[in-house]
Tab-separated table of N, CA and C in Angstrom:
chain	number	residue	atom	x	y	z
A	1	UNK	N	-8.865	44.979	2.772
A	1	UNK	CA	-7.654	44.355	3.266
A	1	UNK	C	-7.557	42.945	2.701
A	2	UNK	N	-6.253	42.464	2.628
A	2	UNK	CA	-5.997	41.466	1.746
A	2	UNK	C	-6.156	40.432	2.544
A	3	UNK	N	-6.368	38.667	2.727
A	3	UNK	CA	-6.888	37.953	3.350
A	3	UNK	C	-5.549	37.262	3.930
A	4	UNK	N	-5.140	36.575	4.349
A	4	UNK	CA	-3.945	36.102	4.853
A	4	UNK	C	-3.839	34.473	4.735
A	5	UNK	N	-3.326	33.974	4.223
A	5	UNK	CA	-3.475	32.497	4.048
A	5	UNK	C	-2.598	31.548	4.392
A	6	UNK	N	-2.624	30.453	5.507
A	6	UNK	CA	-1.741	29.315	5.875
A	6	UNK	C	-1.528	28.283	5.195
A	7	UNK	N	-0.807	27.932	4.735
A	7	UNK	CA	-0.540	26.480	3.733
A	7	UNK	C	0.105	25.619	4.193
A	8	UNK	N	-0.326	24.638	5.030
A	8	UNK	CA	0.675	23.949	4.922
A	8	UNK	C	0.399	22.113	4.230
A	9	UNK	N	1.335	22.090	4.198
A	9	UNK	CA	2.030	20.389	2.760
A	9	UNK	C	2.540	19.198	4.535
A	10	UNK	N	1.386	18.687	4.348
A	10	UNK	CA	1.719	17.564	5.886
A	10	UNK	C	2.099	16.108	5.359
A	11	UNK	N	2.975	15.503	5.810
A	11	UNK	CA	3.510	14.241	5.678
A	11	UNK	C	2.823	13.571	7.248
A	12	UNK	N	2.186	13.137	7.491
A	12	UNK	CA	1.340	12.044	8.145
A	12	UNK	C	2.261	10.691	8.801
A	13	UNK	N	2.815	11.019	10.348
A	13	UNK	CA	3.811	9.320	10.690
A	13	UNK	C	3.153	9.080	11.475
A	14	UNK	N	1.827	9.447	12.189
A	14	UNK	CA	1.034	8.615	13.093
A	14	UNK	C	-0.542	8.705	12.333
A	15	UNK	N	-0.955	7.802	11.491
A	15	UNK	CA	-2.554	8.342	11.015
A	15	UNK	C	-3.328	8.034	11.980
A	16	UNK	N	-2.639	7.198	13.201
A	16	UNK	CA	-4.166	6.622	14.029
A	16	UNK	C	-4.613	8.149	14.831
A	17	UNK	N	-3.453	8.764	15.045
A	17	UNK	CA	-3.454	9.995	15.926
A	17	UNK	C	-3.788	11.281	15.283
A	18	UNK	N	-3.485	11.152	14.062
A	18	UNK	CA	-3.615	12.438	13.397
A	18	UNK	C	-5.180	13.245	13.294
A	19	UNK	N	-6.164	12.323	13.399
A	19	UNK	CA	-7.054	13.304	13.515
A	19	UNK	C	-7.639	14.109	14.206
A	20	UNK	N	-7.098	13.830	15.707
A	20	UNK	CA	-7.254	14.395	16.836
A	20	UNK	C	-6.654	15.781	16.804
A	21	UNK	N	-4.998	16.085	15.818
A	21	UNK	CA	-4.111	16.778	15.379
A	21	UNK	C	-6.001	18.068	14.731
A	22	UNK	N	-6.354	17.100	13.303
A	22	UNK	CA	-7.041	18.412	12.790
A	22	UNK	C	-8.525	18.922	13.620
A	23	UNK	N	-8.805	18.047	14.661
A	23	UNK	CA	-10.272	18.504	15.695
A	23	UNK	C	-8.947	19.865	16.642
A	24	UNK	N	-8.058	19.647	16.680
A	24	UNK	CA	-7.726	20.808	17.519
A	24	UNK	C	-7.615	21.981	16.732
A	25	UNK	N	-6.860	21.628	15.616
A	25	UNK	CA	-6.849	22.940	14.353
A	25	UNK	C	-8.687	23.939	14.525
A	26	UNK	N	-9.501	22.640	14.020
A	26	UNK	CA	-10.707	23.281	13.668
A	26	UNK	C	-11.378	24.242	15.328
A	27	UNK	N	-10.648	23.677	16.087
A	27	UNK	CA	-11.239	24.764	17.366
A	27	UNK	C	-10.419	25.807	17.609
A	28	UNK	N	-9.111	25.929	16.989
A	28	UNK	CA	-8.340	26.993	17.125
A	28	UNK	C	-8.972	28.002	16.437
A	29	UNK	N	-9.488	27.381	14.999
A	29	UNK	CA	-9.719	28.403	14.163
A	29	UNK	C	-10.703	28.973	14.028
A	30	UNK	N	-12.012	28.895	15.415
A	30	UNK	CA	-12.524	29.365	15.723
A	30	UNK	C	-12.614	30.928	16.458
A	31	UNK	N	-11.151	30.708	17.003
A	31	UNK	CA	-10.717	32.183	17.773
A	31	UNK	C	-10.057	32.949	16.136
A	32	UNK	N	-9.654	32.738	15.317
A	32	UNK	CA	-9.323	33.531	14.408
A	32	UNK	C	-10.476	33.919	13.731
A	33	UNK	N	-11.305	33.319	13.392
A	33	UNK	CA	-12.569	33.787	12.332
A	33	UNK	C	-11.769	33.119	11.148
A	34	UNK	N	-11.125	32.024	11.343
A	34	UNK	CA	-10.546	31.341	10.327
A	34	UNK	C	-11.551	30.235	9.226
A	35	UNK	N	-11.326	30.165	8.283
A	35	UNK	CA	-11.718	28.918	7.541
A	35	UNK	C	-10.846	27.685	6.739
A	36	UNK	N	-11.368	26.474	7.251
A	36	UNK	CA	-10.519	25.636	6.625
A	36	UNK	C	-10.874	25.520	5.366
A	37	UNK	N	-10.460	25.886	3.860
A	37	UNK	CA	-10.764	25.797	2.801
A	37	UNK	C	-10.051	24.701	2.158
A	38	UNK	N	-9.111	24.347	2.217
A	38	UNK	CA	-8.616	23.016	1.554
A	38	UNK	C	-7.929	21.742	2.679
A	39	UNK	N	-8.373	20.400	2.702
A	39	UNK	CA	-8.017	19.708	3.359
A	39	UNK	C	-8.014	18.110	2.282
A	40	UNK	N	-6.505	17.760	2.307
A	40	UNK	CA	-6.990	16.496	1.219
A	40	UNK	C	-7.937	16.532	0.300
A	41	UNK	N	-8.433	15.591	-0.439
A	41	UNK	CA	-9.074	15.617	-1.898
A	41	UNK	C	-8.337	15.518	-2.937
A	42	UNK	N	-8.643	15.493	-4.214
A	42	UNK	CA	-7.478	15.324	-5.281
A	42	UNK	C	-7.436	16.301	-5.158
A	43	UNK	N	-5.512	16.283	-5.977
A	43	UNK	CA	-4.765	16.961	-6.040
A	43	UNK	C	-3.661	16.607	-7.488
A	44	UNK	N	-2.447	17.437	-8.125
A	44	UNK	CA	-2.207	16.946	-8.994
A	44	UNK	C	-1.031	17.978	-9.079
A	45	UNK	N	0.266	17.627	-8.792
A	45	UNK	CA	1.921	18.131	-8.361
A	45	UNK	C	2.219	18.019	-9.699
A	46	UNK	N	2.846	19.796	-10.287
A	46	UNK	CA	3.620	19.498	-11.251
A	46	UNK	C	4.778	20.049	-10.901
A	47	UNK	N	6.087	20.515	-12.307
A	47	UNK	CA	7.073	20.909	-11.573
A	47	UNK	C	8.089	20.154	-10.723
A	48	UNK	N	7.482	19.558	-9.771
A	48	UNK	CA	8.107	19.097	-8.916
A	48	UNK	C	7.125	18.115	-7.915
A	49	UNK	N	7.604	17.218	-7.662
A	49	UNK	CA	6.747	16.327	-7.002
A	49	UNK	C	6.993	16.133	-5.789
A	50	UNK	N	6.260	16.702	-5.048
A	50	UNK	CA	5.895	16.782	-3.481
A	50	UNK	C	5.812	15.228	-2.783
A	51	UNK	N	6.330	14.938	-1.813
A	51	UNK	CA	6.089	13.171	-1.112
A	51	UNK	C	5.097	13.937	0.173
A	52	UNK	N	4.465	14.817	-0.074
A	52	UNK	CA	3.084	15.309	1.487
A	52	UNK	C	1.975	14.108	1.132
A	53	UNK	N	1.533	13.791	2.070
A	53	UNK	CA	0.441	13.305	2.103
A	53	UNK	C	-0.873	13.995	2.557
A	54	UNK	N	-0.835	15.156	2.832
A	54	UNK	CA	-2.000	15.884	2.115
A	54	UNK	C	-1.625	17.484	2.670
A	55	UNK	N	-2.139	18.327	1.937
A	55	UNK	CA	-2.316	19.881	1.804
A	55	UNK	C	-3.522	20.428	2.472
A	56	UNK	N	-3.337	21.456	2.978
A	56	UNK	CA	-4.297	22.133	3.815
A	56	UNK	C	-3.955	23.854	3.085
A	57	UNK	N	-4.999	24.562	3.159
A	57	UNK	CA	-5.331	25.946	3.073
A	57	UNK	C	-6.423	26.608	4.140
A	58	UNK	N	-5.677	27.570	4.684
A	58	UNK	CA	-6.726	27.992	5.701
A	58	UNK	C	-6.674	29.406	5.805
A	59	UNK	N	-8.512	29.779	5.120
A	59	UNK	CA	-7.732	31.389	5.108
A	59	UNK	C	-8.103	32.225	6.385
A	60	UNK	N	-7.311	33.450	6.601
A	60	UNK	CA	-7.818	34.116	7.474
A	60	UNK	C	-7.902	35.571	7.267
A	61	UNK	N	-8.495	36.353	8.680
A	61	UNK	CA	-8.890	37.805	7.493
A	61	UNK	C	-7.668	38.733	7.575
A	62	UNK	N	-6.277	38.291	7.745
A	62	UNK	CA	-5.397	39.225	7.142
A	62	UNK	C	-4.100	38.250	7.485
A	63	UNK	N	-2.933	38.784	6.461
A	63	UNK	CA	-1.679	37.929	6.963
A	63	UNK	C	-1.223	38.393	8.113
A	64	UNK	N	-1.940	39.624	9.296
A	64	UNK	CA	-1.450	39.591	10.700
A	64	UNK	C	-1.569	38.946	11.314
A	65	UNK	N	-3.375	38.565	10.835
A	65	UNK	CA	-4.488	37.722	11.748
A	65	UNK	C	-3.618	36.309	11.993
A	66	UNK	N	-3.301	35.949	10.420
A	66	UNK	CA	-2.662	34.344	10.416
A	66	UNK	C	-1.378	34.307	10.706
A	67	UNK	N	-0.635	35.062	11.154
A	67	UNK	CA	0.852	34.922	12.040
A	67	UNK	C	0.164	35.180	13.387
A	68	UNK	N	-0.322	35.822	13.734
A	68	UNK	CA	-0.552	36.353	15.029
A	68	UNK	C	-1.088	34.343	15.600
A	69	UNK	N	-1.851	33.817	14.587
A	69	UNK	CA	-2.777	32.408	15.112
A	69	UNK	C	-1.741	31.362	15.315
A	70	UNK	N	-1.078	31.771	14.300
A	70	UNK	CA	0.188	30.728	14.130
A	70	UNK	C	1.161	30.730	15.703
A	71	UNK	N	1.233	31.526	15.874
A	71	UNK	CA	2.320	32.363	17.288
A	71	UNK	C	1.194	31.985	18.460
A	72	UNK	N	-0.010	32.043	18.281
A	72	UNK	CA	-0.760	31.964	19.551
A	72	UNK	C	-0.923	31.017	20.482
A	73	UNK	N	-0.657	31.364	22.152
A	73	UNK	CA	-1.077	30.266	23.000
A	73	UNK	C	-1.980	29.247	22.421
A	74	UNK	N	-3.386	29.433	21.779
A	74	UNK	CA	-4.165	28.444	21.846
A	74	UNK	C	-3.700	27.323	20.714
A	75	UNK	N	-2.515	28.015	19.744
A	75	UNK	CA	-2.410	27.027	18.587
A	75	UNK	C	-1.489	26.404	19.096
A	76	UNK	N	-0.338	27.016	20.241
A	76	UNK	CA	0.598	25.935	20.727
A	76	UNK	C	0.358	24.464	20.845
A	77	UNK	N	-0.356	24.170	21.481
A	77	UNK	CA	-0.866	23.002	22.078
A	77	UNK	C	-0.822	22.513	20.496
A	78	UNK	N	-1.713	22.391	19.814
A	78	UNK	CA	-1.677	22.379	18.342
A	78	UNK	C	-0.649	22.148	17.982
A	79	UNK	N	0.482	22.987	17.580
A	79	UNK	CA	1.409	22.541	17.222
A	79	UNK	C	1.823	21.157	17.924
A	80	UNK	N	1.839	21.283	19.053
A	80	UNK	CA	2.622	20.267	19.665
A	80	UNK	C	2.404	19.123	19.503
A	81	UNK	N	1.103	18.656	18.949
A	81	UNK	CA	0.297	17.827	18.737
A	81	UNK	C	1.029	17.560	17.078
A	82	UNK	N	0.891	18.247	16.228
A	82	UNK	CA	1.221	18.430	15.076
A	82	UNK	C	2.463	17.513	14.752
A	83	UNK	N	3.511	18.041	16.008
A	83	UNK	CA	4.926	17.511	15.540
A	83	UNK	C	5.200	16.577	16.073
A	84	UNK	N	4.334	15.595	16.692
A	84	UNK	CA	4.069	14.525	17.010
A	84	UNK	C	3.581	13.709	16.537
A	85	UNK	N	2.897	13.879	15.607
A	85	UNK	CA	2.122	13.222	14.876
A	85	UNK	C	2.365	13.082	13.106
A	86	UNK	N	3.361	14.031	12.750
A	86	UNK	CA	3.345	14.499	11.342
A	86	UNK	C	4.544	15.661	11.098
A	87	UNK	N	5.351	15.368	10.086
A	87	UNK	CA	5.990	16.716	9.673
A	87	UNK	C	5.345	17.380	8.655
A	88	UNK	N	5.642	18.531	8.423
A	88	UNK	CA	5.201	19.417	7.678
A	88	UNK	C	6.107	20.829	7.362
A	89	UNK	N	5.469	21.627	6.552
A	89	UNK	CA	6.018	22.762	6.484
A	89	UNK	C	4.688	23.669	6.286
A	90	UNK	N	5.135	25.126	7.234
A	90	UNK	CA	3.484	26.044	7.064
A	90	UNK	C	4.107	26.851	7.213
A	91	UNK	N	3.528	27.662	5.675
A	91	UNK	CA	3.735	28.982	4.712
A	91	UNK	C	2.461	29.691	4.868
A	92	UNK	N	2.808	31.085	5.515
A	92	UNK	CA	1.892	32.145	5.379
A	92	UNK	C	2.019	33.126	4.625
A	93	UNK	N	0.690	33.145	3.661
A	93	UNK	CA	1.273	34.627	2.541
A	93	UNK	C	-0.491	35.313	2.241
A	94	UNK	N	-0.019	36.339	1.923
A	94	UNK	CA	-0.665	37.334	2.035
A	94	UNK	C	-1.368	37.447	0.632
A	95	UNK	N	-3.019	37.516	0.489
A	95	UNK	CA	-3.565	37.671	-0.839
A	95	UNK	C	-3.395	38.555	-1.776
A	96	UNK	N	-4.366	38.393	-2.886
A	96	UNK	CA	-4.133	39.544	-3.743
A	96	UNK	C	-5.468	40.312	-2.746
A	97	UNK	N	-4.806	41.625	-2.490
A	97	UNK	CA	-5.942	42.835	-2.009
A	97	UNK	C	-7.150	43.101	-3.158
């Protein structure tokens, strides 16, 4: 089965708060069997130039798993935190099998 992957491109309007934003991510993604695989670090926009202040990848073990996490009570809170702290946009797509 193919792996399911969250992306999202975060623009950052509170940094004092924001990290509290990714300690909740990393305990959510404990109930998925999720991994955070990309968080900030270089990076290098072609095409088109993105104004995010940093990118995240988080895979999980299917694109049900990672809608189902996305939709879930425990990530609510999460979110809520999220859009308080930062806009963004989060794209879920499905691997190569």
């Amino acid at each position: 089965m193919a792996k399911g992957y969250v992306i999202a491109q975060v623009n950052v309007t509170f940094p004092e708060t924001y990290p509290k934003h990714v300690a909740f991510v990393q305990t959510a993604l404990k109930t998925l069997d999720g991994t955070l695989n990309v968080r900030r670090g270089q990076e290098q926009s072609y095409e088109r130039a993105l104004s995010d202040d940093q990118n995240a990848v988080i895979a999980c073990p299917s694109f049900q798993a990672a809608s189902d996490w996305y939709h879930s009570d425990i990530y609510e809170e999460t979110k809520a935190l999220c859009h308080s702290v930062s806009t963004s946009v989060q794209t879920i797509v499905e691997g190569i099998a």
